[in-house]
CSV table of C-alpha atoms in Angstrom, one decimal:
chain,number,residue,atom,x,y,z
F,611,MET,CA,162.6,-29.7,44.7
F,612,LYS,CA,160.7,-31.5,47.3
F,613,THR,CA,157.0,-32.3,46.8
F,614,VAL,CA,154.9,-31.2,49.2
F,615,ILE,CA,152.7,-34.0,50.6
F,616,ILE,CA,149.2,-33.4,51.1
F,617,GLY,CA,148.6,-34.9,54.4
F,618,ALA,CA,144.6,-34.7,54.2
F,619,VAL,CA,143.5,-34.1,50.7
F,620,VAL,CA,141.6,-37.2,51.2
F,621,ALA,CA,141.1,-36.3,54.8
F,622,LEU,CA,139.3,-32.8,54.3
F,623,CYS,CA,137.3,-32.2,57.4
F,624,PHE,CA,134.0,-32.4,55.6
F,625,ALA,CA,131.1,-32.1,58.5
F,626,SER,CA,128.3,-33.4,56.3
F,627,VAL,CA,127.0,-35.4,59.1
F,628,ILE,CA,125.5,-32.2,60.6
F,629,PRO,CA,122.6,-30.9,59.1
F,630,SER,CA,122.7,-27.5,57.4
F,631,HIS,CA,119.3,-26.1,56.7
F,632,ALA,CA,118.6,-22.5,55.5
F,633,SER,CA,115.3,-20.8,55.6
F,634,ALA,CA,114.3,-16.9,55.5
F,635,SER,CA,116.9,-14.8,56.7
F,636,THR,CA,116.9,-13.8,60.4
F,637,GLY,CA,119.1,-12.3,62.8
F,638,PHE,CA,122.1,-14.3,65.0
F,639,THR,CA,121.9,-15.3,68.9
F,640,ALA,CA,125.5,-15.4,70.2
F,641,ALA,CA,127.1,-16.4,73.4
F,642,SER,CA,130.9,-16.6,74.7
F,643,GLY,CA,132.7,-18.8,77.1
F,644,TYR,CA,136.3,-19.0,78.4
F,645,SER,CA,138.3,-20.9,80.6
F,646,ILE,CA,141.9,-20.8,82.1
F,647,ASN,CA,141.8,-24.1,83.7
F,648,SER,CA,144.9,-26.0,83.4
F,649,ASP,CA,143.1,-29.5,82.7
F,650,GLU,CA,142.2,-29.6,78.8
F,651,ALA,CA,138.9,-31.6,79.5
F,652,ALA,CA,137.6,-29.0,82.2
F,653,ALA,CA,138.7,-26.2,80.1
F,654,VAL,CA,136.7,-27.0,77.2
F,655,LYS,CA,133.7,-28.3,79.3
F,656,ALA,CA,133.5,-25.0,81.1
F,657,VAL,CA,133.7,-22.8,77.7
F,658,ALA,CA,131.1,-25.2,75.9
F,659,ASP,CA,128.7,-25.1,78.7
F,660,SER,CA,129.0,-21.4,79.0
F,661,VAL,CA,128.2,-21.2,75.2
F,662,LYS,CA,125.5,-23.7,75.3
F,663,LYS,CA,123.9,-21.6,78.0
F,664,GLY,CA,123.2,-18.9,75.8
F,665,VAL,CA,123.1,-20.8,72.4
F,666,PRO,CA,121.7,-24.2,73.0
F,667,ARG,CA,122.1,-25.6,69.6
F,668,PRO,CA,124.8,-23.5,67.7
F,669,GLY,CA,125.4,-23.9,64.2
F,670,LEU,CA,129.1,-22.8,64.2
F,671,VAL,CA,131.5,-22.5,67.1
F,672,VAL,CA,134.6,-20.4,66.7
F,673,PHE,CA,137.4,-20.7,69.4
F,674,PHE,CA,140.9,-19.8,70.2
F,675,SER,CA,143.2,-21.9,72.3
F,676,THR,CA,146.9,-21.2,73.6
F,677,SER,CA,149.4,-23.7,72.6
F,678,GLY,CA,150.2,-24.8,76.0
F,679,TYR,CA,147.5,-27.3,76.4
F,680,ASP,CA,147.5,-30.7,74.4
F,681,SER,CA,145.8,-29.6,71.2
F,682,PRO,CA,144.6,-33.0,69.9
F,683,ILE,CA,142.9,-33.6,73.3
F,684,VAL,CA,141.3,-29.9,73.2
F,685,ALA,CA,140.0,-30.8,69.5
F,686,ALA,CA,138.5,-34.2,70.8
F,687,GLN,CA,136.9,-32.7,73.8
F,688,MET,CA,135.4,-29.7,71.8
F,689,ARG,CA,133.6,-32.3,69.5
F,690,LYS,CA,132.5,-34.3,72.8
F,691,GLN,CA,131.0,-31.3,74.3
F,692,LEU,CA,129.3,-30.0,70.8
F,693,PRO,CA,128.6,-33.2,69.0
F,694,ASN,CA,126.4,-31.4,66.3
F,695,THR,CA,128.2,-28.2,65.5
F,696,ARG,CA,130.6,-27.2,63.2
F,697,ILE,CA,133.7,-26.3,65.0
F,698,PHE,CA,136.1,-23.7,63.9
F,699,GLY,CA,139.5,-23.2,65.8
F,700,ALA,CA,142.9,-21.8,65.8
F,701,HIS,CA,145.8,-21.1,68.1
F,702,SER,CA,146.3,-17.6,69.8
F,703,TYR,CA,149.8,-16.2,70.9
F,704,LYS,CA,150.0,-16.7,74.8
F,705,ALA,CA,146.6,-15.3,75.9
F,706,VAL,CA,143.0,-14.6,74.4
F,707,PHE,CA,140.3,-12.2,75.5
F,708,SER,CA,136.5,-11.9,75.3
F,709,ASP,CA,133.9,-9.7,76.8
F,710,ARG,CA,134.7,-11.2,80.2
F,711,GLY,CA,138.1,-9.9,79.8
F,712,PHE,CA,141.9,-10.7,79.1
F,713,HIS,CA,142.6,-14.3,79.8
F,714,ARG,CA,146.0,-15.8,80.5
F,715,GLY,CA,146.3,-18.8,82.5
F,716,VAL,CA,149.3,-20.7,84.1
F,717,LYS,CA,149.0,-23.5,81.3
F,718,GLY,CA,146.6,-21.8,78.8
F,719,ALA,CA,143.2,-20.0,78.2
F,720,ILE,CA,140.5,-21.0,75.8
F,721,VAL,CA,137.8,-18.8,74.3
F,722,ALA,CA,134.8,-19.8,72.2
F,723,LEU,CA,131.8,-18.0,70.4
F,724,GLY,CA,128.5,-19.9,69.6
F,725,LEU,CA,126.5,-18.6,66.7
F,726,ALA,CA,122.9,-19.6,65.7
F,727,ASN,CA,120.7,-18.5,62.8
F,728,PRO,CA,117.9,-20.5,61.5
F,729,GLY,CA,118.5,-18.5,58.4
F,730,VAL,CA,121.7,-19.4,57.7
F,731,ALA,CA,123.9,-22.3,56.5
F,732,PHE,CA,127.3,-22.8,57.6
F,733,GLY,CA,130.0,-25.1,56.0
F,734,LEU,CA,133.7,-26.1,57.3
F,735,SER,CA,136.8,-27.8,56.0
F,736,GLY,CA,140.0,-28.2,57.4
F,737,THR,CA,143.2,-29.7,55.7
F,738,GLU,CA,146.9,-30.8,56.9
F,739,VAL,CA,149.8,-29.9,54.8
F,740,GLU,CA,153.0,-31.5,55.5
F,741,SER,CA,156.4,-31.7,53.5
F,742,ALA,CA,159.7,-33.0,55.1
F,743,GLY,CA,161.9,-29.7,55.5
F,744,ALA,CA,159.4,-27.5,53.7
F,745,VAL,CA,157.3,-26.5,56.5
F,746,SER,CA,159.7,-24.7,59.3
F,747,GLY,CA,156.9,-22.8,61.0
F,748,LYS,CA,158.7,-19.5,60.9
F,749,VAL,CA,157.1,-16.2,59.6
F,750,ASP,CA,159.6,-16.2,56.8
F,751,TYR,CA,158.7,-19.7,55.3
F,752,SER,CA,158.9,-20.1,51.8
F,753,PRO,CA,157.0,-23.3,50.0
F,754,THR,CA,158.9,-25.6,47.9
F,755,ASP,CA,155.8,-26.4,45.7
F,756,GLU,CA,153.6,-23.5,45.0
F,757,GLY,CA,151.3,-25.7,42.6
F,758,ALA,CA,150.3,-28.2,45.2
F,759,LEU,CA,149.9,-25.6,47.7
F,760,ARG,CA,147.5,-23.7,45.7
F,761,GLU,CA,145.4,-27.1,44.7
F,762,ILE,CA,145.1,-27.5,48.4
F,763,ALA,CA,143.9,-24.4,49.2
F,764,ARG,CA,141.5,-24.7,46.4
F,765,GLN,CA,140.1,-27.9,47.6
F,766,THR,CA,139.6,-26.4,51.0
F,767,VAL,CA,137.5,-23.9,49.7
F,768,LEU,CA,135.5,-26.1,47.9
F,769,ALA,CA,135.2,-28.6,50.5
F,770,ALA,CA,133.6,-25.9,52.9
F,771,ALA,CA,131.1,-24.9,50.4
F,772,LYS,CA,130.2,-28.7,49.8
F,773,ASP,CA,129.7,-28.9,53.5
F,774,ALA,CA,127.4,-26.1,53.3
F,775,GLY,CA,125.4,-27.7,50.4
F,776,LYS,CA,126.1,-24.6,48.2
F,777,PRO,CA,126.9,-24.3,44.7
F,778,LEU,CA,130.1,-22.4,44.0
F,779,THR,CA,128.2,-19.6,42.3
F,780,GLN,CA,126.5,-18.5,45.5
F,781,THR,CA,128.9,-16.0,47.4
F,782,PRO,CA,129.0,-16.7,51.2
F,783,SER,CA,128.1,-13.6,53.3
F,784,LEU,CA,131.2,-14.4,55.5
F,785,VAL,CA,134.6,-16.2,55.2
F,786,LEU,CA,136.6,-17.3,58.3
F,787,ILE,CA,139.9,-18.5,57.8
F,788,SER,CA,143.3,-19.4,59.7
F,789,THR,CA,146.4,-21.0,58.6
F,790,MET,CA,149.9,-21.1,59.5
F,791,ASN,CA,152.5,-18.7,58.6
F,792,GLY,CA,153.2,-18.7,54.8
F,793,LEU,CA,150.2,-20.4,53.6
F,794,GLU,CA,147.8,-17.2,53.7
F,795,ASN,CA,148.3,-16.1,50.3
F,796,PHE,CA,147.5,-19.3,48.8
F,797,LEU,CA,144.2,-19.5,50.7
F,798,ILE,CA,143.4,-15.9,50.2
F,799,ASP,CA,144.0,-16.4,46.4
F,800,ALA,CA,141.7,-19.7,46.4
F,801,ILE,CA,138.8,-17.5,48.1
F,802,GLN,CA,139.0,-14.7,45.8
F,803,GLN,CA,139.3,-17.1,42.6
F,804,THR,CA,136.1,-19.0,43.9
F,805,PHE,CA,133.7,-16.1,45.1
F,806,GLY,CA,135.3,-13.0,43.7
F,807,GLY,CA,136.8,-10.1,45.7
F,808,ASN,CA,133.8,-8.6,47.3
F,809,VAL,CA,133.3,-11.5,50.0
F,810,ARG,CA,133.8,-10.4,53.6
F,811,LEU,CA,136.8,-12.2,54.8
F,812,VAL,CA,138.1,-12.2,58.5
F,813,GLY,CA,141.3,-14.1,59.5
F,814,GLY,CA,144.4,-14.4,61.6
F,815,THR,CA,147.4,-16.5,61.2
F,816,ALA,CA,147.9,-19.1,63.9
F,817,ILE,CA,151.0,-19.1,65.8
F,818,ASP,CA,152.0,-20.8,69.1
F,819,ASN,CA,153.5,-19.5,72.2
F,820,ASN,CA,156.9,-19.5,70.7
F,821,PHE,CA,155.6,-17.4,67.8
F,822,ASP,CA,156.4,-20.6,65.7
F,823,THR,CA,154.0,-22.7,63.7
F,824,GLY,CA,150.2,-22.5,65.1
F,825,GLY,CA,147.8,-25.1,64.4
F,826,VAL,CA,144.3,-25.0,63.4
F,827,PHE,CA,141.1,-27.0,64.5
F,828,ALA,CA,138.3,-28.3,62.4
F,829,ASN,CA,135.7,-30.1,64.1
F,830,GLU,CA,137.4,-33.2,66.1
F,831,ARG,CA,140.5,-32.6,64.2
F,832,PHE,CA,143.9,-30.8,65.0
F,833,TYR,CA,146.1,-29.8,62.3
F,834,LYS,CA,149.5,-29.0,63.3
F,835,HIS,CA,150.6,-27.4,59.9
F,836,GLY,CA,147.2,-26.8,58.1
F,837,MET,CA,144.3,-24.3,57.3
F,838,VAL,CA,140.7,-24.2,58.2
F,839,VAL,CA,137.9,-22.3,56.2
F,840,ALA,CA,134.4,-21.6,57.6
F,841,LEU,CA,131.6,-20.2,55.3
F,842,VAL,CA,128.3,-18.5,56.2
F,843,TYR,CA,125.6,-18.3,53.6
F,844,GLY,CA,122.6,-16.0,54.5
F,845,GLY,CA,122.2,-13.3,56.9
F,846,GLU,CA,124.0,-10.7,54.9
F,847,LYS,CA,122.3,-7.7,56.6
F,848,SER,CA,123.2,-9.2,59.9
F,849,ILE,CA,127.1,-9.3,59.1
F,850,GLY,CA,129.6,-6.7,59.2
F,851,ASN,CA,133.5,-6.6,59.0
F,852,TYR,CA,136.4,-4.4,59.0
F,853,PHE,CA,140.0,-4.7,58.2
F,854,LEU,CA,142.5,-1.8,60.0
F,855,THR,CA,145.7,-0.5,60.6
F,856,ASP,CA,145.1,2.9,62.1
F,857,TYR,CA,148.5,4.6,61.9
F,858,SER,CA,149.6,8.1,60.8
F,859,ARG,CA,151.6,8.0,57.7
F,860,SER,CA,154.0,10.3,55.6
F,861,LYS,CA,156.5,9.5,53.1
F,862,ASN,CA,156.0,6.9,50.3
F,863,ALA,CA,157.9,5.1,47.6
F,864,LEU,CA,157.1,2.7,44.8
F,865,VAL,CA,158.5,-0.7,44.7
F,866,THR,CA,160.8,-0.8,41.7
F,867,ALA,CA,162.3,-4.4,42.3
F,868,THR,CA,161.6,-7.6,44.0
F,869,LYS,CA,163.1,-11.1,44.5
F,870,GLY,CA,160.9,-14.0,45.2
F,871,ARG,CA,157.5,-13.4,47.0
F,872,ARG,CA,158.5,-11.1,49.8
F,873,THR,CA,161.6,-9.4,49.3
F,874,ILE,CA,162.0,-5.7,48.5
F,875,VAL,CA,165.0,-4.8,46.5
F,876,ALA,CA,164.4,-1.4,45.5
F,877,LEU,CA,162.2,1.6,46.5
F,878,ASN,CA,162.4,4.3,43.9
F,879,GLN,CA,165.4,2.5,42.4
F,880,ARG,CA,167.5,2.8,45.6
F,881,PRO,CA,168.1,0.1,47.7
F,882,ALA,CA,165.1,-0.6,49.9
F,883,LEU,CA,167.0,-0.9,53.1
F,884,ASP,CA,168.7,2.6,52.6
F,885,VAL,CA,165.3,4.3,51.8
F,886,TYR,CA,163.4,2.9,55.0
F,887,ASN,CA,166.3,3.6,57.1
F,888,ASP,CA,166.2,7.1,55.9
F,889,TRP,CA,162.5,7.5,56.8
F,890,ILE,CA,163.1,6.0,60.4
F,891,GLY,CA,166.2,7.7,61.2
F,892,GLY,CA,168.9,5.0,60.5
F,893,LYS,CA,167.1,2.9,63.4
F,894,LEU,CA,167.7,-0.3,61.1
F,895,GLY,CA,171.4,0.3,61.3
F,896,SER,CA,174.0,-0.7,58.6
F,897,ARG,CA,173.9,-3.7,56.2
F,898,PRO,CA,174.9,-7.0,57.7
F,899,ALA,CA,178.5,-8.3,56.6
F,900,SER,CA,176.6,-11.2,55.1
F,901,GLY,CA,173.2,-12.9,54.9
F,902,ALA,CA,170.4,-11.6,56.5
F,903,GLU,CA,169.7,-10.1,60.0
F,904,ASP,CA,166.6,-9.8,62.0
F,905,VAL,CA,165.0,-6.2,62.3
F,906,GLY,CA,161.5,-7.2,63.2
F,907,GLU,CA,161.6,-5.9,66.7
F,908,ILE,CA,162.5,-2.6,65.4
F,909,ALA,CA,160.2,-2.3,62.5
F,910,ARG,CA,157.1,-3.1,64.5
F,911,MET,CA,156.6,0.3,65.8
F,912,ARG,CA,157.2,2.2,62.2
F,913,PRO,CA,156.1,-0.7,59.7
F,914,LEU,CA,156.1,-0.4,56.0
F,915,ALA,CA,152.3,-0.4,54.7
F,916,LEU,CA,151.0,-0.9,51.2
F,917,ILE,CA,148.7,2.0,50.3
F,918,ARG,CA,145.4,1.2,49.0
F,919,LYS,CA,142.7,3.6,47.3
F,920,LEU,CA,139.5,3.2,49.2
F,921,PRO,CA,135.9,4.0,48.0
F,922,LYS,CA,134.7,7.5,48.1
F,923,GLY,CA,138.2,8.9,47.3
F,924,LEU,CA,139.7,7.9,50.4
F,925,THR,CA,143.0,5.8,51.1
F,926,GLY,CA,143.9,3.3,53.6
F,927,VAL,CA,147.0,1.0,54.5
F,928,VAL,CA,147.9,-2.7,54.5
F,929,THR,CA,150.8,-3.1,56.8
F,930,ASN,CA,153.7,-5.3,55.8
F,931,LEU,CA,155.9,-6.0,58.5
F,932,THR,CA,159.8,-6.0,57.6
F,933,LEU,CA,161.4,-9.1,59.2
F,934,LYS,CA,165.2,-8.9,58.2
F,935,LYS,CA,167.6,-6.5,56.4
F,936,THR,CA,170.2,-8.2,53.9
F,937,SER,CA,173.9,-7.6,52.8
F,938,GLU,CA,172.6,-6.3,49.6
F,939,GLY,CA,170.6,-3.8,51.1
F,940,ALA,CA,166.9,-5.5,50.5
F,941,LEU,CA,164.2,-5.9,53.0
F,942,ILE,CA,162.5,-9.5,53.6
F,943,GLN,CA,158.6,-8.8,54.3
F,944,ALA,CA,156.2,-10.7,56.2
F,945,THR,CA,153.8,-10.9,53.2
F,946,ASP,CA,153.9,-10.7,49.6
F,947,VAL,CA,155.2,-7.7,47.5
F,948,HIS,CA,154.9,-6.9,43.6
F,949,GLU,CA,156.7,-4.3,41.5
F,950,GLY,CA,154.6,-1.3,41.1
F,951,GLU,CA,153.1,-1.2,44.6
F,952,ARG,CA,153.5,1.9,46.4
F,953,PHE,CA,154.7,1.8,50.2
F,954,THR,CA,154.6,4.2,53.1
F,955,VAL,CA,156.0,4.2,56.5
F,956,THR,CA,153.6,4.4,59.3
F,957,ASP,CA,153.7,5.4,63.1
F,958,ALA,CA,152.1,3.4,65.9
F,959,ASP,CA,151.8,4.5,69.6
F,960,ARG,CA,150.3,2.9,72.8
F,961,LYS,CA,147.0,5.0,72.8
F,962,THR,CA,146.4,3.8,69.3
F,963,LEU,CA,147.0,0.4,69.8
F,964,ILE,CA,144.8,0.3,73.0
F,965,GLU,CA,141.6,2.2,71.0
F,966,ARG,CA,141.7,0.4,67.9
F,967,ALA,CA,140.2,-2.8,69.0
F,968,GLY,CA,137.1,-1.0,69.7
F,969,TYR,CA,137.3,1.3,66.8
F,970,THR,CA,137.5,-1.6,64.6
F,971,PHE,CA,134.6,-3.1,66.1
F,972,LYS,CA,132.5,0.0,65.8
F,973,ARG,CA,133.5,0.3,61.8
F,974,ALA,CA,132.5,-3.2,61.3
F,975,MET,CA,129.2,-2.4,62.8
F,976,ASP,CA,129.0,0.8,60.5
F,977,THR,CA,129.6,-1.6,57.2
F,978,ALA,CA,126.1,-3.2,58.0
F,979,SER,CA,124.4,-0.5,59.9
F,980,ILE,CA,124.3,-2.5,63.1
F,981,LYS,CA,122.9,-0.5,65.8
F,982,SER,CA,124.1,-0.8,69.3
F,983,ASN,CA,121.0,-2.5,70.4
F,984,ALA,CA,121.0,-5.0,67.6
F,985,ILE,CA,124.4,-6.5,68.3
F,986,ALA,CA,124.5,-10.2,68.8
F,987,GLY,CA,128.5,-10.8,69.2
F,988,GLY,CA,131.7,-10.5,67.4
F,989,ILE,CA,135.3,-11.9,66.5
F,990,GLN,CA,138.6,-10.1,66.5
F,991,MET,CA,141.9,-11.0,65.2
F,992,TYR,CA,144.5,-8.8,67.0
F,993,CYS,CA,147.9,-8.7,66.0
F,994,LYS,CA,150.4,-10.2,68.1
F,995,GLY,CA,152.9,-7.7,67.3
F,996,ALA,CA,150.6,-4.9,68.4
F,997,ALA,CA,150.0,-6.8,71.6
F,998,TYR,CA,153.2,-7.8,72.5
F,999,VAL,CA,155.7,-5.2,71.0
F,1000,GLY,CA,153.5,-2.2,70.9
F,1001,LEU,CA,152.0,-2.9,74.2
F,1002,ALA,CA,154.9,-5.0,75.6
F,1003,GLY,CA,152.4,-7.7,76.6
F,1004,ASN,CA,151.6,-5.6,79.4
F,1005,GLU,CA,148.4,-7.1,81.0
F,1006,THR,CA,147.2,-3.8,82.2
F,1007,ASP,CA,147.3,-2.2,78.8
F,1008,LEU,CA,145.8,-5.1,77.3
F,1009,SER,CA,143.2,-5.3,79.9
F,1010,GLU,CA,142.4,-1.8,79.1
F,1011,MET,CA,142.2,-2.5,75.5
F,1012,VAL,CA,139.6,-5.3,76.1
F,1013,VAL,CA,137.7,-2.6,78.3
F,1014,MET,CA,137.5,-0.4,75.5
F,1015,LEU,CA,136.3,-2.9,73.2
F,1016,ARG,CA,133.7,-4.1,75.4
F,1017,GLU,CA,132.3,-0.4,75.7
F,1018,ARG,CA,132.2,-0.6,71.7
F,1019,ALA,CA,130.4,-3.8,71.9
F,1020,TYR,CA,128.0,-2.4,74.3
F,1021,GLY,CA,128.5,-5.6,76.5
F,1022,ARG,CA,127.8,-8.1,74.0
F,1023,PRO,CA,129.7,-11.4,73.6
F,1024,PHE,CA,132.9,-11.3,71.6
F,1025,ILE,CA,136.0,-13.4,71.6
F,1026,GLY,CA,139.5,-12.7,70.1
F,1027,SER,CA,142.9,-14.1,69.6
F,1028,PHE,CA,146.5,-12.7,69.2
F,1029,SER,CA,147.5,-13.8,65.7
F,1030,GLY,CA,150.8,-13.6,63.7
F,1031,GLY,CA,149.3,-12.0,60.7
F,1032,GLU,CA,145.7,-10.9,59.6
F,1033,GLN,CA,143.5,-11.2,56.7
F,1034,GLY,CA,140.6,-9.0,55.8
F,1035,SER,CA,138.7,-7.4,52.9
F,1036,HIS,CA,138.1,-3.8,51.8
F,1037,GLU,CA,134.6,-3.6,49.8
F,1038,GLY,CA,135.5,-3.2,46.0
F,1039,LEU,CA,139.2,-3.7,46.6
F,1040,GLY,CA,139.6,-7.3,47.4
F,1041,LEU,CA,141.2,-9.6,49.9
F,1042,PHE,CA,144.5,-8.8,51.9
F,1043,LEU,CA,146.9,-10.3,53.9
F,1044,GLY,CA,148.5,-7.7,56.5
F,1045,ASN,CA,150.4,-7.5,59.8
F,1046,PHE,CA,150.1,-5.3,62.8
F,1047,MET,CA,146.5,-5.2,62.0
F,1048,ASN,CA,142.9,-6.1,63.6
F,1049,SER,CA,140.2,-8.1,61.6
F,1050,THR,CA,136.9,-8.0,62.9
F,1051,ALA,CA,133.3,-9.5,62.2
F,1052,VAL,CA,130.0,-8.4,63.9
F,1053,PHE,CA,126.8,-10.1,63.9
F,1054,ALA,CA,123.5,-8.7,64.5
F,1055,LYS,CA,120.5,-9.8,66.4
């Protein structure tokens, strides 16, 4: 077994040179910026200038960039333009969006949201994870040394808390994360073990324009195979979040056998492929003669989903996309599965996928009782599959999605990415990794 090389345990991206002082809690100010300029320096300057026009001294800047740009240059230019700011960034699939619209340039696109709040402390940390042959960048990536990866994730979370100057006994009011495919659960577990399951979590898996490994950014650094964590302390009443997949659902079955972390062998003691195929009218076809065969494009419009009990007697689902079918009749999933979990089959349609971005934003507002006239800004990770399979990457549909989101945000600043997986939380239930979902944070004035 190969050993995972920790490329930056000694280079955890502390921002301790940046002051982080918190006083009495107040509201946030926010401003967004975007650019589709093909020149990295010019694009970053345009984005940063727009942010600084609305928030002259942001405590945290969150940005999303497509991978067509030279990412190390983007990272360096962000630091040049924002020398005294904590900078959190991640790749977005082919395009980005903001309150100014849907953005897809010839070479790329960048959006950013700047946040300031004198009553809040921010912490940030990033880590590079490398191993020869272990990091393929594909969504079915399987780590070769889980123990090492769990320690990397733990150290990244601890470094972010240290950067904020906060003890581990203090729970942040919001956690923002991004990482490459396959590392999400390690980071989620580290956050839950450090802060408990009631922390607000918003995250999206970084992917490049080829739906391969996406990189992340932390301050002046770009990490090709990495993870980034931002922590917000204070302002609890000014932050709302929501994690949604808004689909109808019908039949369900119990997971009765699994293999490894992400393979469902049996549902209700029958081959998982047979059960799923029955539910969707045989659209997955027969078993391959040997090995495994891709079915992700078919499964995306009727994905499997884990059933979760929500507060007040409600139920919700966390979508878990099927990537491959095997010759044994098993299903290889995009996120972890466990025996005893109950899965259902869900249905998506064009109208739902267009409207849910705004709906999720509104639900995030509701979780913190944020009124329309008090919105400062927001961040959303919108699933690449929903955008580029469910809506076929149609720019008219995606622009309509952004228009409806802007209506729900009452024209206030927001930014969004197209992510390869989404991370979020449900109050009282813990932290989750899903697919075909939206994860959203809303900040109040």
